[in-house]
PDB file of C-alpha atoms in Angstrom:
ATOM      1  CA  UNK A   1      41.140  -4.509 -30.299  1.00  0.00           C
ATOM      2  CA  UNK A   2      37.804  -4.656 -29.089  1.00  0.00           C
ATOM      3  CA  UNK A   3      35.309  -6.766 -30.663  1.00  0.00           C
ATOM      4  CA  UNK A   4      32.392  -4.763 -32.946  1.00  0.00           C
ATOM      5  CA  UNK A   5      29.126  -4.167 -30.913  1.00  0.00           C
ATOM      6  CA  UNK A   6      30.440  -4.808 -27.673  1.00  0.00           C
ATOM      7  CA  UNK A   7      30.633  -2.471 -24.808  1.00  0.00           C
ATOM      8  CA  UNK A   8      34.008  -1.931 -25.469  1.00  0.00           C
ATOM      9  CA  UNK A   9      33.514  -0.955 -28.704  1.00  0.00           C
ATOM     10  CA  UNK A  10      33.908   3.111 -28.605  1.00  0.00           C
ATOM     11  CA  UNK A  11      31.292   3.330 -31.370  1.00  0.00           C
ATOM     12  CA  UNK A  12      28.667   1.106 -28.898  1.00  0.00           C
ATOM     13  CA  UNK A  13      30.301   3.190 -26.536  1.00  0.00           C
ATOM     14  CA  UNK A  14      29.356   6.470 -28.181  1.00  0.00           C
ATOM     15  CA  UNK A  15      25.825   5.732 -28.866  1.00  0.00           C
ATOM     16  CA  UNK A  16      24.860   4.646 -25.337  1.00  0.00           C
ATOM     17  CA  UNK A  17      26.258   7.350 -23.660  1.00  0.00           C
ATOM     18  CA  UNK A  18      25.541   9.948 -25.890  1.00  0.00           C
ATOM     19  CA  UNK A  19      22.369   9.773 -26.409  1.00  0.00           C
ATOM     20  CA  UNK A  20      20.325  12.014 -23.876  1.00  0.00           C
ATOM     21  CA  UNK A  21      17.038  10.502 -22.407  1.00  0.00           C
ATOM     22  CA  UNK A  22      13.747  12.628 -22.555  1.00  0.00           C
ATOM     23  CA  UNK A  23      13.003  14.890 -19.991  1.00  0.00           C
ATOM     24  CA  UNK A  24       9.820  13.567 -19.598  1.00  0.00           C
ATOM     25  CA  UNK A  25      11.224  10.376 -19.227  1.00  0.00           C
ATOM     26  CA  UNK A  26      13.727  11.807 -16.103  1.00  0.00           C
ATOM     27  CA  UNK A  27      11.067  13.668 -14.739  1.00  0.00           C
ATOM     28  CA  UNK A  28       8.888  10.975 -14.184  1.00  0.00           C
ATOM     29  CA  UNK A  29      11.853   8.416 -13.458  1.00  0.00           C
ATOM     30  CA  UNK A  30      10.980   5.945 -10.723  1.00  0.00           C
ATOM     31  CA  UNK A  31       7.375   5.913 -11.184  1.00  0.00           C
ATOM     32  CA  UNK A  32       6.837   8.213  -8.234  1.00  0.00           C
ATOM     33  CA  UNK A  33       7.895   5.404  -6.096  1.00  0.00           C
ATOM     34  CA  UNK A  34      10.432   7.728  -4.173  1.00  0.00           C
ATOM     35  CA  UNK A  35       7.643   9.767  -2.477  1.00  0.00           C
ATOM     36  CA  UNK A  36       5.587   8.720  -0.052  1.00  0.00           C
ATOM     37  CA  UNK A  37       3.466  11.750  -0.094  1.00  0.00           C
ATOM     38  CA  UNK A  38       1.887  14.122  -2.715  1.00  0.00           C
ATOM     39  CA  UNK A  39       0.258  17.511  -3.641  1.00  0.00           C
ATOM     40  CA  UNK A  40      -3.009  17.301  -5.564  1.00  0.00           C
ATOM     41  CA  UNK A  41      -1.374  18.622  -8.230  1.00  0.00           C
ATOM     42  CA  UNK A  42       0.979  15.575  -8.426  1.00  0.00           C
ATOM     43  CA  UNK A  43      -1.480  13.439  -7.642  1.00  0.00           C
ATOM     44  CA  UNK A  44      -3.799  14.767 -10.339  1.00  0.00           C
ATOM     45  CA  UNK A  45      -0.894  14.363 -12.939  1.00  0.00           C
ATOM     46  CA  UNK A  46      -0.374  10.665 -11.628  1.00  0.00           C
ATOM     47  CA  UNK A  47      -3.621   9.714 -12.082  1.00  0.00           C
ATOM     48  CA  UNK A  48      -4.383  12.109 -15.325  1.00  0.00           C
ATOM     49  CA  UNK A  49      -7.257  13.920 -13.837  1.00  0.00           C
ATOM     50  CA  UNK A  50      -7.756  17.281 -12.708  1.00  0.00           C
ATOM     51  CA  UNK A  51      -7.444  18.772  -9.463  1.00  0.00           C
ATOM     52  CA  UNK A  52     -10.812  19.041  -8.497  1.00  0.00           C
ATOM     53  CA  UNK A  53     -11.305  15.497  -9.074  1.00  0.00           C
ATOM     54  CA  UNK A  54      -8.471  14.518  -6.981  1.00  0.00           C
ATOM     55  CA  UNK A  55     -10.133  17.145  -4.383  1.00  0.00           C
ATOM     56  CA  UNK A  56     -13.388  14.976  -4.382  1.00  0.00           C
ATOM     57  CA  UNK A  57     -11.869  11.801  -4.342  1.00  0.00           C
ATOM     58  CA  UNK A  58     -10.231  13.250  -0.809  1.00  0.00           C
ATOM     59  CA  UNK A  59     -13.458  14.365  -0.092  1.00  0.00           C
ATOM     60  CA  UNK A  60     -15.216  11.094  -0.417  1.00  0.00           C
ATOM     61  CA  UNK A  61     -12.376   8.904   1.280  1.00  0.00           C
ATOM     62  CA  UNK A  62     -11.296   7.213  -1.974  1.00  0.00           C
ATOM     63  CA  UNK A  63      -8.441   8.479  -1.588  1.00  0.00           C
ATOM     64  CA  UNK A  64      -6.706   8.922   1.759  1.00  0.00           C
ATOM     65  CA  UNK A  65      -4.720  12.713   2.454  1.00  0.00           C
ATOM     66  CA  UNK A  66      -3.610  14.576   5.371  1.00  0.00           C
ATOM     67  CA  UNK A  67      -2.962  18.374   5.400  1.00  0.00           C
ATOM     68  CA  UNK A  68      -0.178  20.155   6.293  1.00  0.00           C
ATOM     69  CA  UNK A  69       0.511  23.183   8.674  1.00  0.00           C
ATOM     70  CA  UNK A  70      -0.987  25.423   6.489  1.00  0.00           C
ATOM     71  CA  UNK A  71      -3.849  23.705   5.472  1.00  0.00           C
ATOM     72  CA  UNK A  72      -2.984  22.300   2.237  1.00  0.00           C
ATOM     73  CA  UNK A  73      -3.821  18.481   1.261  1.00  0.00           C
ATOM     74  CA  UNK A  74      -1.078  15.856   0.874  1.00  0.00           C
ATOM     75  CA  UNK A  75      -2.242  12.649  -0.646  1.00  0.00           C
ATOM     76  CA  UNK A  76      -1.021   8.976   0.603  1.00  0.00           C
ATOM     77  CA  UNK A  77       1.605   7.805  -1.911  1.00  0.00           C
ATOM     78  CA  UNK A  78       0.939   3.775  -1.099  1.00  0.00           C
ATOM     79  CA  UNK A  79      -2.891   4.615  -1.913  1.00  0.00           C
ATOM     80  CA  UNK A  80      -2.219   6.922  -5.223  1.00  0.00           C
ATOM     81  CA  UNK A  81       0.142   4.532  -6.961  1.00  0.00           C
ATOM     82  CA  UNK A  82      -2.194   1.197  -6.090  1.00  0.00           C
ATOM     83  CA  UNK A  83      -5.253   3.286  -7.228  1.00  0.00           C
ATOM     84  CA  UNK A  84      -3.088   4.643 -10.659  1.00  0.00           C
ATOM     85  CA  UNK A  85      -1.613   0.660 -11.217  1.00  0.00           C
ATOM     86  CA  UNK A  86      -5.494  -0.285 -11.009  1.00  0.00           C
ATOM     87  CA  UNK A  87      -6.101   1.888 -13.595  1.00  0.00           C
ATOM     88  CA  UNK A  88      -8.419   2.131 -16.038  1.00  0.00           C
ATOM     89  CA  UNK A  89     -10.904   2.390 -13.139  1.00  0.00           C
ATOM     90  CA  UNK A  90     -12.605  -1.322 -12.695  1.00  0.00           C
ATOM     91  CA  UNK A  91     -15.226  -0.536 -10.478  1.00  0.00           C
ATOM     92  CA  UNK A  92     -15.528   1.663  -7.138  1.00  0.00           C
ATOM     93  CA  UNK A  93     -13.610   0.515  -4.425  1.00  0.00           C
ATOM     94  CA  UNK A  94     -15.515  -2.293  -2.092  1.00  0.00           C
ATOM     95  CA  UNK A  95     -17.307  -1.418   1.647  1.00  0.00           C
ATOM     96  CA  UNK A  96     -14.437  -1.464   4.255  1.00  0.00           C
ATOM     97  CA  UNK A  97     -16.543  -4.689   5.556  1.00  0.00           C
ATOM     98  CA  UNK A  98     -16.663  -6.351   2.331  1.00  0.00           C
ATOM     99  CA  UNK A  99     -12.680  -5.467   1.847  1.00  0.00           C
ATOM    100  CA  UNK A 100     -11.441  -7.416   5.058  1.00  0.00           C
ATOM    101  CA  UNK A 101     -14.191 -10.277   4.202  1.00  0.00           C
ATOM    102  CA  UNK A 102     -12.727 -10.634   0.854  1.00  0.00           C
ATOM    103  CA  UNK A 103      -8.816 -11.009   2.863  1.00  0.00           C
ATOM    104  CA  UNK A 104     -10.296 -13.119   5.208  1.00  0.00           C
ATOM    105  CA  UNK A 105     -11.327 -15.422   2.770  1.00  0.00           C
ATOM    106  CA  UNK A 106      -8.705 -15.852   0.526  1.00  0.00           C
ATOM    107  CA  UNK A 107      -6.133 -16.240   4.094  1.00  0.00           C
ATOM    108  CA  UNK A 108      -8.243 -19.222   4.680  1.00  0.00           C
ATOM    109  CA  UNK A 109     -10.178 -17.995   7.278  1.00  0.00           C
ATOM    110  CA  UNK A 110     -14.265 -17.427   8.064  1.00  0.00           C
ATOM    111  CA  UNK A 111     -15.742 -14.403   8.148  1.00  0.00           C
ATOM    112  CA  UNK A 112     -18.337 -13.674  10.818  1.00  0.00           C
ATOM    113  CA  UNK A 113     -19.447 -10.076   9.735  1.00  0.00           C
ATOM    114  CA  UNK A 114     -20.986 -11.168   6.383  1.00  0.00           C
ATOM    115  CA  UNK A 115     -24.309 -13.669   5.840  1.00  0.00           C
ATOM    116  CA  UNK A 116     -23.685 -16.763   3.845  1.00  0.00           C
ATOM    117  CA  UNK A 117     -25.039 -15.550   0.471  1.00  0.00           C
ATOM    118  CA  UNK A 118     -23.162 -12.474   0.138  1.00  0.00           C
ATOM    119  CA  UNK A 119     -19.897 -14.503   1.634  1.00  0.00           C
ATOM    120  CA  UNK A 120     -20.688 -16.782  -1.508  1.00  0.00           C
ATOM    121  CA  UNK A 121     -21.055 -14.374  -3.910  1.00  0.00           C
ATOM    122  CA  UNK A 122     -17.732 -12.382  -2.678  1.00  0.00           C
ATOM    123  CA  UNK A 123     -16.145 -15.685  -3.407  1.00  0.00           C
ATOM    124  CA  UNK A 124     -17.932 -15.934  -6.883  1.00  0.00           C
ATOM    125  CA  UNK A 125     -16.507 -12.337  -7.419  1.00  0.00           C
ATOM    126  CA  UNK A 126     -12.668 -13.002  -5.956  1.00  0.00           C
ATOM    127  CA  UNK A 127     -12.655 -15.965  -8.662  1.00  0.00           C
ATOM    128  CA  UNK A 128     -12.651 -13.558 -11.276  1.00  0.00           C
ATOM    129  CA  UNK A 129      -9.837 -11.142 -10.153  1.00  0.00           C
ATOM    130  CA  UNK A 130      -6.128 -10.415 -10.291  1.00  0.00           C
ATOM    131  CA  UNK A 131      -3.690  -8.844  -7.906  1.00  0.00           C
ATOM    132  CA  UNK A 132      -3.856  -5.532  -8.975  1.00  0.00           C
ATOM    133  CA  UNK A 133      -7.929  -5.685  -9.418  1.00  0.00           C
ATOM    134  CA  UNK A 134      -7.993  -7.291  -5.591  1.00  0.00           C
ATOM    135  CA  UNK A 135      -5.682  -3.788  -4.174  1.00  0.00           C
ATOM    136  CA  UNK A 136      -8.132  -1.670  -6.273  1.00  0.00           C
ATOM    137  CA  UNK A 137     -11.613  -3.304  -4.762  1.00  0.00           C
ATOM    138  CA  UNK A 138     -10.156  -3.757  -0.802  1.00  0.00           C
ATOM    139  CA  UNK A 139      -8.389   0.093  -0.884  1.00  0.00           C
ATOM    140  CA  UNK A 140     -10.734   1.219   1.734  1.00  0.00           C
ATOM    141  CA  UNK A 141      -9.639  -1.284   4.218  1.00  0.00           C
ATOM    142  CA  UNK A 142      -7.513   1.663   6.739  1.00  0.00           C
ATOM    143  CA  UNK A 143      -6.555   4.986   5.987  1.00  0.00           C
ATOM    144  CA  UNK A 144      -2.861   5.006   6.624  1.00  0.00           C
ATOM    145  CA  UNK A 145      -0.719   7.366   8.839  1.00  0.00           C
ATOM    146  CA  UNK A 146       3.126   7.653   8.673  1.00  0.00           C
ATOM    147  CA  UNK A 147       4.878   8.584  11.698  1.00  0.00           C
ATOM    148  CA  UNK A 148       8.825   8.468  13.332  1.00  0.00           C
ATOM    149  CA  UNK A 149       9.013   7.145  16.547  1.00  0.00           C
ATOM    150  CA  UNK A 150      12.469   6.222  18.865  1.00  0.00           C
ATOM    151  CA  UNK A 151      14.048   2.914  18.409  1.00  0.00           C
ATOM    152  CA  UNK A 152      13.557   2.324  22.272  1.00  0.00           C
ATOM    153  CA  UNK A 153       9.528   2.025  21.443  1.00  0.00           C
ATOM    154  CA  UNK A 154       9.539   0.132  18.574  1.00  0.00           C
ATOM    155  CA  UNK A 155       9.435  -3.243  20.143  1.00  0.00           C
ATOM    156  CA  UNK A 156       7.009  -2.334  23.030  1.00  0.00           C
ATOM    157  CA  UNK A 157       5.073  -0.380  19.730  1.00  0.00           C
ATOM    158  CA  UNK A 158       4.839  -3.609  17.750  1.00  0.00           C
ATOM    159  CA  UNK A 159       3.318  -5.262  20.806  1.00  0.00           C
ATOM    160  CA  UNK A 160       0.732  -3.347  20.705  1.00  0.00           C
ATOM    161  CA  UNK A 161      -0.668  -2.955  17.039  1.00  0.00           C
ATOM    162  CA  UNK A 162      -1.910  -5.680  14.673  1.00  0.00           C
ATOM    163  CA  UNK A 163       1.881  -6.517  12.671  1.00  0.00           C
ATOM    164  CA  UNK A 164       1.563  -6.635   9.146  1.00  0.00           C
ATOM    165  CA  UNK A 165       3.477  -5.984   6.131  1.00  0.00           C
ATOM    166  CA  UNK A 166       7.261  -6.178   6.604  1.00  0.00           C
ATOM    167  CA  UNK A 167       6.317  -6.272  10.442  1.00  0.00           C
ATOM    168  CA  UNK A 168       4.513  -9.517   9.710  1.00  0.00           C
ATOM    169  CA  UNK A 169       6.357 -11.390   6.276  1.00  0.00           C
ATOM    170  CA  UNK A 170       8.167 -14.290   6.647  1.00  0.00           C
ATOM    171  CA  UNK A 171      10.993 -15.825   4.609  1.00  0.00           C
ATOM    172  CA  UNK A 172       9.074 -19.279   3.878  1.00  0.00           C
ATOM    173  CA  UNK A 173       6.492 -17.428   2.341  1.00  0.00           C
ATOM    174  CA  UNK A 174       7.683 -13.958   0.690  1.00  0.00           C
ATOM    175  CA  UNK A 175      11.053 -15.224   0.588  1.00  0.00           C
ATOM    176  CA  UNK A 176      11.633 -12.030   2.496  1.00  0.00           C
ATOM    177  CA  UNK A 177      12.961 -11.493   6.247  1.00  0.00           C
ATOM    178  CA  UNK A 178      10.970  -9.610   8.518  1.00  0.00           C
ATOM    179  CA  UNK A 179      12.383  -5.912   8.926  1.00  0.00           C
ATOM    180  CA  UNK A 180      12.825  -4.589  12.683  1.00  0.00           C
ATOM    181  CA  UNK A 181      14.035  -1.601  11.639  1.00  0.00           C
ATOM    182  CA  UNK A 182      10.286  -0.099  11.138  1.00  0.00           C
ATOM    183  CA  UNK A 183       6.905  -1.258  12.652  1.00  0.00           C
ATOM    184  CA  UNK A 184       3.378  -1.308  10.795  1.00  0.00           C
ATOM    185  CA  UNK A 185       0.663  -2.419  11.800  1.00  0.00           C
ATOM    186  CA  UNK A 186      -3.129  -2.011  12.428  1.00  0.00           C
ATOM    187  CA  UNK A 187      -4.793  -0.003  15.076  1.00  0.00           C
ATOM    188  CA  UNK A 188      -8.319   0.070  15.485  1.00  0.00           C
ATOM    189  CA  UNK A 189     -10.151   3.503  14.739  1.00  0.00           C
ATOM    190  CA  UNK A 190     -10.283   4.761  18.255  1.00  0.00           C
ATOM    191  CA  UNK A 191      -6.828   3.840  19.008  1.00  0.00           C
ATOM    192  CA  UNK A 192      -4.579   5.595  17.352  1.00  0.00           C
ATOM    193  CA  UNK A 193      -4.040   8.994  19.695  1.00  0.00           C
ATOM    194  CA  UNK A 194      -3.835   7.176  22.258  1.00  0.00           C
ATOM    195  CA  UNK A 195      -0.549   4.902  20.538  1.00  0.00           C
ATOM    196  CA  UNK A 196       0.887   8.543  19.536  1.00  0.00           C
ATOM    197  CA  UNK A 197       0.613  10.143  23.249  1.00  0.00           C
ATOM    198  CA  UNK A 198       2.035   6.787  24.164  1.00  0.00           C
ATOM    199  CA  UNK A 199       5.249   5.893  22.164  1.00  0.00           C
ATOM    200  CA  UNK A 200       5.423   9.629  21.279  1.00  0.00           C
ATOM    201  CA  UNK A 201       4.764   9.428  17.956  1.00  0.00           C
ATOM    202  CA  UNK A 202       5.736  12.143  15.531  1.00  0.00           C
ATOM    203  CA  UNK A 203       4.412  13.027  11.707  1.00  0.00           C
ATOM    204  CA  UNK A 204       6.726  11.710   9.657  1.00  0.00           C
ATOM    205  CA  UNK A 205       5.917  10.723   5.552  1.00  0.00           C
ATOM    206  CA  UNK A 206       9.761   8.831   5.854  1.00  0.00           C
ATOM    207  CA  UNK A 207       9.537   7.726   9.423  1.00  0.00           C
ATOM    208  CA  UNK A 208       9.724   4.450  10.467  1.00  0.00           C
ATOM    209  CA  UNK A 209       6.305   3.675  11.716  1.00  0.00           C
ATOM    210  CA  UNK A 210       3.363   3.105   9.695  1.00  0.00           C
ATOM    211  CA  UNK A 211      -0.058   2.564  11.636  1.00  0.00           C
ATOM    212  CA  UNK A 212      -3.464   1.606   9.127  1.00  0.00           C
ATOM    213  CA  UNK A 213      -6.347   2.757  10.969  1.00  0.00           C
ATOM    214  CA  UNK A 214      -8.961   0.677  10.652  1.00  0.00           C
ATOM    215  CA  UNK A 215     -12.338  -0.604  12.393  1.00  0.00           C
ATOM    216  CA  UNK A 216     -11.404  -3.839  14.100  1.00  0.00           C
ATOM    217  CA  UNK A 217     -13.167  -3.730  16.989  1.00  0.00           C
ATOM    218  CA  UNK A 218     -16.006  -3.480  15.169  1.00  0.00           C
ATOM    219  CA  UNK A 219     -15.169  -6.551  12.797  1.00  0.00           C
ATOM    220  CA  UNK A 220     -14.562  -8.758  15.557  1.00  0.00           C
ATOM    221  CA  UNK A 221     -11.075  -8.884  15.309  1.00  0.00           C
ATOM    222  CA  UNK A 222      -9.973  -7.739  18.606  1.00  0.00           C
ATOM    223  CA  UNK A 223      -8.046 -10.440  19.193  1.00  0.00           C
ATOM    224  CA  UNK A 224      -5.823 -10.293  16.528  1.00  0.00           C
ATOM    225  CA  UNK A 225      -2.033 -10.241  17.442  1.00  0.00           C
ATOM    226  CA  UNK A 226      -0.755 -10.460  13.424  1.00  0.00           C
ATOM    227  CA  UNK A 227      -2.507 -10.188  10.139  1.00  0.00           C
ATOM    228  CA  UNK A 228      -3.224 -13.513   7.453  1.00  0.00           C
ATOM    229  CA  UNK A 229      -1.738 -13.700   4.597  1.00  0.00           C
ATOM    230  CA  UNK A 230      -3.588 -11.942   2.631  1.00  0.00           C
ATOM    231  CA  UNK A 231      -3.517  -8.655   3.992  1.00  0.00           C
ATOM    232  CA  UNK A 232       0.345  -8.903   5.188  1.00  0.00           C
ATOM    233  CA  UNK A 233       0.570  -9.063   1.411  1.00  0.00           C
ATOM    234  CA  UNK A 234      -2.133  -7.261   0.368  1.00  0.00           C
ATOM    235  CA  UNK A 235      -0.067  -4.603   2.288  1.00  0.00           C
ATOM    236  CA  UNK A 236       3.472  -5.516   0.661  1.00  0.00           C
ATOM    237  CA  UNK A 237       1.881  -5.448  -2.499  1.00  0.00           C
ATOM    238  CA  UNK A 238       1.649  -1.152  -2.110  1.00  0.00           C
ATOM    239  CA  UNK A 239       4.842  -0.769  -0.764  1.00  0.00           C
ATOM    240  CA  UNK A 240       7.090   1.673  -2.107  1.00  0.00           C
ATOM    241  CA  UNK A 241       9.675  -1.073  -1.911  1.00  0.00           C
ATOM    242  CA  UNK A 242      10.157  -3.023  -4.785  1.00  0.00           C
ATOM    243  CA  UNK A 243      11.246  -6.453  -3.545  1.00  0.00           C
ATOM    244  CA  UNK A 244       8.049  -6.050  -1.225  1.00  0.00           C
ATOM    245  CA  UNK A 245       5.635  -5.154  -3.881  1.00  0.00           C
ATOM    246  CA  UNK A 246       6.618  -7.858  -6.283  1.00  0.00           C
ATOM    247  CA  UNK A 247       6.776 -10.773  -3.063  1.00  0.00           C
ATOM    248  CA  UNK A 248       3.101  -9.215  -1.934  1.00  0.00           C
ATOM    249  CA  UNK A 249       1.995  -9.534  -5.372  1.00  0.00           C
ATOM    250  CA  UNK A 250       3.063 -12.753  -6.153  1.00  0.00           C
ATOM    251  CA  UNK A 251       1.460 -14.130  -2.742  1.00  0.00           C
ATOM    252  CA  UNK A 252      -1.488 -12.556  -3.534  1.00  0.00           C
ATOM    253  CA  UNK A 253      -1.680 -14.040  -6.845  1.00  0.00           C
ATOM    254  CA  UNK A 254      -1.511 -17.290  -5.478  1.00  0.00           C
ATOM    255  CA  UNK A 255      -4.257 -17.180  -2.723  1.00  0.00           C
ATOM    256  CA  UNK A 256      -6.765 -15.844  -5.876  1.00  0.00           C
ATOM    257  CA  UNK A 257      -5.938 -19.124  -8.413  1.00  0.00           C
TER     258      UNK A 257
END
């Protein structure tokens, strides 16, 4: 006989199974994790605003979106759920400048775009944050692009781009192996039609290349083969992967103690 309020027990048994779970709860099962794109209308019911305000966050770059073939917006999924986790709003979203000084620093390494009092009092201000605060302030740091592109490029692809996220962890420090399967990395603003003429890159929101446009040329990082730390987790830390997310948060955590 089975032993009372255990699994095997058809009473147990009974109540698990028969007990339906809210629609709501179904519908919104996953956290929206699945997606990697959005329509406003989503978007506004992820963040609980309306569509107009999700319109002029587009509008004002807060909040990066592409539009389709007939003209309609579709919002970045990695930038939505970051900017709904970071919720209730704690601030606007840093300068794209003060974002990469603000990684810079906490990888270790010297920024040479910012003077030395407002380098100090960034550090002041990264003192008093957490994880999810940090993804919120530096959210303007690229606008990312999704794209699919033929195994035979992906090598010569990740040559050429700045390597970050999954193209850049390691297993002695997010525990993690680095994934070969997909490439992303950072391009600098005027690069990026050139990389798609190139490796013939095509608009995908599940391919396996993800390029963050950004202006590095311009932030003296032109030399830059692979990203710190602290964006390569920074990076993880909005992935729609879970093991990612929770190894990019927990680096990040470290780096701000």
């Amino acid at each position: 006989l089975p032993r009372p309020g255990s699994t095997d027990d058809p009473v147990v048994h009974r109540h698990v199974t028969d007990r339906p779970l809210p629609v709501d709860i179904l519908s919104r099962l996953g956290d929206y994790l699945w997606m990697t794109q959005m329509t406003t209308a989503e978007a506004a019911d992820r963040l609980r605003v309306s569509q107009r305000q999700v319109q002029r966050m587009i509008a004002t770059g807060d909040l990066p979106a592409s539009r389709t073939a007939g003209s309609a917006w579709m919002v970045d999924a990695l930038a939505l759920n970051a900017m709904a986790r970071a919720r209730p709003a704690r601030g606007r979203p840093w300068s794209v400048t003060t974002a990469w000084a603000a990684l810079w620093q906490l990888s270790g390494l010297e920024e040479k775009w910012l003077d030395r009092r407002t380098a100090r009092r960034l550090a002041e201000r990264l003192a008093s944050l957490d994880a999810e605060a940090l993804l919120h302030a530096t959210r303007r740091r690229a606008v990312v692009h999704h794209f699919r592109a033929s195994e035979s490029f992906l090598e010569e692809l990740a040559a050429a781009v700045v390597r970050t996220g999954p193209s850049a962890m390691t297993p002695s420090t997010f525990g993690i192996e680095r994934d070969l399967t997909r490439i992303e990395g950072y391009c600098d603003d005027g690069a990026l039609s050139g990389l798609v003429r190139r490796f013939h890159l095509a608009d995908d929101a599940h391919g396996n290349v993800t390029l963050r446009n950004a202006p590095l040329l311009s932030l003296g990082l032109k030399d830059v083969t692979e990203m710190p730390t602290a964006v390569v987790a920074a990076d993880l830390a909005e992935s729609l992967e879970a093991r990612e997310r929770a190894a990019g948060l927990r680096v990040l955590e470290g780096l701000l103690r």
